[in-house]
Amino acid sequence: MKKAITIFLVLLIVSLSTVSAISLDDANTILDTVDTSRNFTGTDFSAVMTMISEDPDTGIEKKKVQQFRRDDSDMFLMLFIEPAAEKGQGYLMIDENLWFYDPQSRKFNHTSMKESFGGTDAKNSDFGASSLGDDYKVLTVEEGKLGRFDVYIMDLEGTNSEVTYPTVKIWITKDTNLMLKSEDYSATGRLMRTSLFPSYAKVGDKFLATKMIFNDELIDGKKTQITITDISSKDLPDSIFTKSYVERVNR
Amino acid sequence: MNGLIFKIAYRNLKEHKTKTLIIGTLMALAIMILVVGNSFMETAASGIEKTYIQNFTGDVVITSSEMENASLFMDGSMNNRDELIPVIPSSVEIQDYLNSLNTITAINPQIGGAALLKHKEDGTGFAMLFGVDPEMYEETFQNNINITYGTFLNPGEEGIVLSEAAVRMIKDTSGEIVKPGDSVLLTGMNSVTGTKIREVTVRGTFEFVNESPQLEMISFIDLNNIRIINGMLAYTEVAANLSDSEQSLLGELDEDSLFGSDDAGLFGGDLFSEDIVVLADDLESDYFDILGDTSERDKYSQTDPDAWHYMVVKLDDSVNEKRFIKNLNNWFLENSIDAKASGWLAGAGTIAKMSNTLSIVFNFLVLIVAIVAVIIIMNTLVISVNERIGEIGTMRAIGAEKSFVRSMITLETLMISVIFGIIGAVLGMIITALIGSIGYEAPNTFLQVILGGPVLYPVISVQAVVISLVTVALVGVVASLYPVSIALKISPVKAMGEN
């Protein structure tokens, strides 16, 4: 009798898990959906980012950045507006090249998407078009909760060496497919950074994280919070995504 | 009496030739290793000390007291790329005070930094930077570099003097050789002005006279460019004003409250806050005036001409370095200046310290060898004493005092120790002299660092020889203690009966 109950319970658990589990294929499709809902295809995008960095050594710093994006062509420009000492510095992504501009020397130099953005805990790759579906494949997926949200929790592995973090764990809302949290790991499996996205805005049919928090897991108490305001999905002049615009605006 | 003890001890050693030779060879070998090893260590350590004092650190290094590690090579302070090396406070006052002392032969203020290098389209590399005043640097460190191409920095001139290693790095990535007159782009990062790019002219290329893997990454740069790269500004901006919402996200955050548990969380559990979306329709007309007034930016690009990271001081030979450092630190305290003075070793950083540590490790190993030697000798002597129970008993029976037996065994051990100790020391000196004449080429970078260069010419250390001989004599005496106590317990009657 006992044995029969055990077999029944095992079968019940197996059948329940089959019903509720999500396949890896489905999970990969969700990744693509995350990209689609975050990328501004068919339209340009601009906004102002306010970044506040906390560092146990250097204290609190505030930066303001004007962001222009054209996800269809994989282009963006980020211009520092504050503080005064960094005003006019910019990151320009064109033709698959990311350039940094220093207005003091009036020089551009190549930089990498993996580098820190303006010395904050954000990476340059955090501000371009989202390409989770292309850059990562889902290794495992499970269902869970984050706060009051029902989420899919996925372990991702980078499909190429260009990704900023080789392995990532993400929390995606089940109903809206928005990323709420990600844990970013090094190649050796060390947790490097935890990113939280507690607030989104709907711009047309797209979603934009309007609040981002990046916690540096290597230095206790070091983190950067980003708030996005002045959002616009109006078309931008082509000239904005050029080196000459960056130089001209700095004159 | 003494002669008799000596004769008996000598006879005993001769009768137990094999044991004597085994113990003796072991001791000679240990002493030989000790002499050669210590001569190597001492030559390397004194070479490193001389090299660093003469060429890089001087006798005293002054830094901000906030700086935990006074190393000029920034090991320990470069863990975080954008971390600032603290500037020495009241540098002008300190310099004036040092100049007023007649015990100082030279002062060299210096700035450290690091930057990525770019030459033309494809050439890339990395350099650790020493920002120097060319006149003061050359006055303090005469002839410590060989200019391989071009010139060193001229007074008041902007530019960079690249290390040969940096030139090689660039050549490896682009196939092109950097020449004097070429421009290179330097990109550095700091937490005041963020990423900085500087275009500087290459004035020359060089290598240090005393090569070392630690030194080959260093290039020399003018003061204005290094201060810009490091964000060492004349003015600092006022602290940022934060809104209530921004304040609320400071410090540690609880994820559950952030994502709204069943109760309302930080954002009331709402993932969408559409009300913050302000479509900036009027942005179009402002595209070219997006930065607004940039005049304040110019103010924050002015560098501080009195900002220094290090002050390297060379003292007159007659000055006691430790006393000078103590007095200088007291002067800082009396004048409420948050600076500190350290010796050359602190300024030399990890590599020089590693050599010192290795010397300690070597001496620890020697201690272990000495303990093992004591045990072996003691064991052999105990066996020898046991074999001679009858003989010792007879000696005691015919009137030999305990002190006679004690002296006899101690003398036996001492004779082995001293004779073979001297043989070992002589062999060690010969080997050291031989290696010293041809030079020992370090087979890898690690050993190069430890030995302070690619080839070491060890010099016989008199101190090492004396210490070795004293050690061996002590080992002999200590090793004989237990066998002596056994010998003294032998009862003459019982011993003779057993015989």
XYZ file of C-alpha atoms in Angstrom, chain B residues 1-18 20-21 384 388 391 395 404 407-416 419-420:
37
model
C 94.169 16.735 30.950
C 92.856 18.706 27.982
C 95.390 17.028 25.761
C 94.248 13.631 26.971
C 90.586 14.408 26.250
C 91.566 15.649 22.801
C 93.559 12.464 22.142
C 90.755 10.153 23.262
C 88.162 12.140 21.256
C 90.398 12.003 18.167
C 90.962 8.267 18.610
C 87.220 7.628 18.947
C 86.488 9.542 15.738
C 89.194 7.634 13.931
C 87.924 4.276 15.165
C 84.390 5.078 13.947
C 85.441 6.383 10.561
C 82.207 5.581 8.730
C 82.361 10.296 11.412
C 82.348 10.594 7.629
C 78.221 5.456 19.302
C 81.084 2.299 24.076
C 84.655 1.711 27.683
C 86.843 5.151 32.414
C 85.708 14.302 31.699
C 84.024 17.088 27.642
C 85.157 14.065 25.639
C 81.822 13.573 23.823
C 81.247 17.309 23.298
C 84.745 17.629 21.892
C 84.133 14.719 19.513
C 81.073 16.462 18.110
C 82.773 19.827 17.984
C 85.730 18.365 16.118
C 83.434 16.880 13.479
C 86.557 20.325 10.645
C 83.726 19.491 8.255
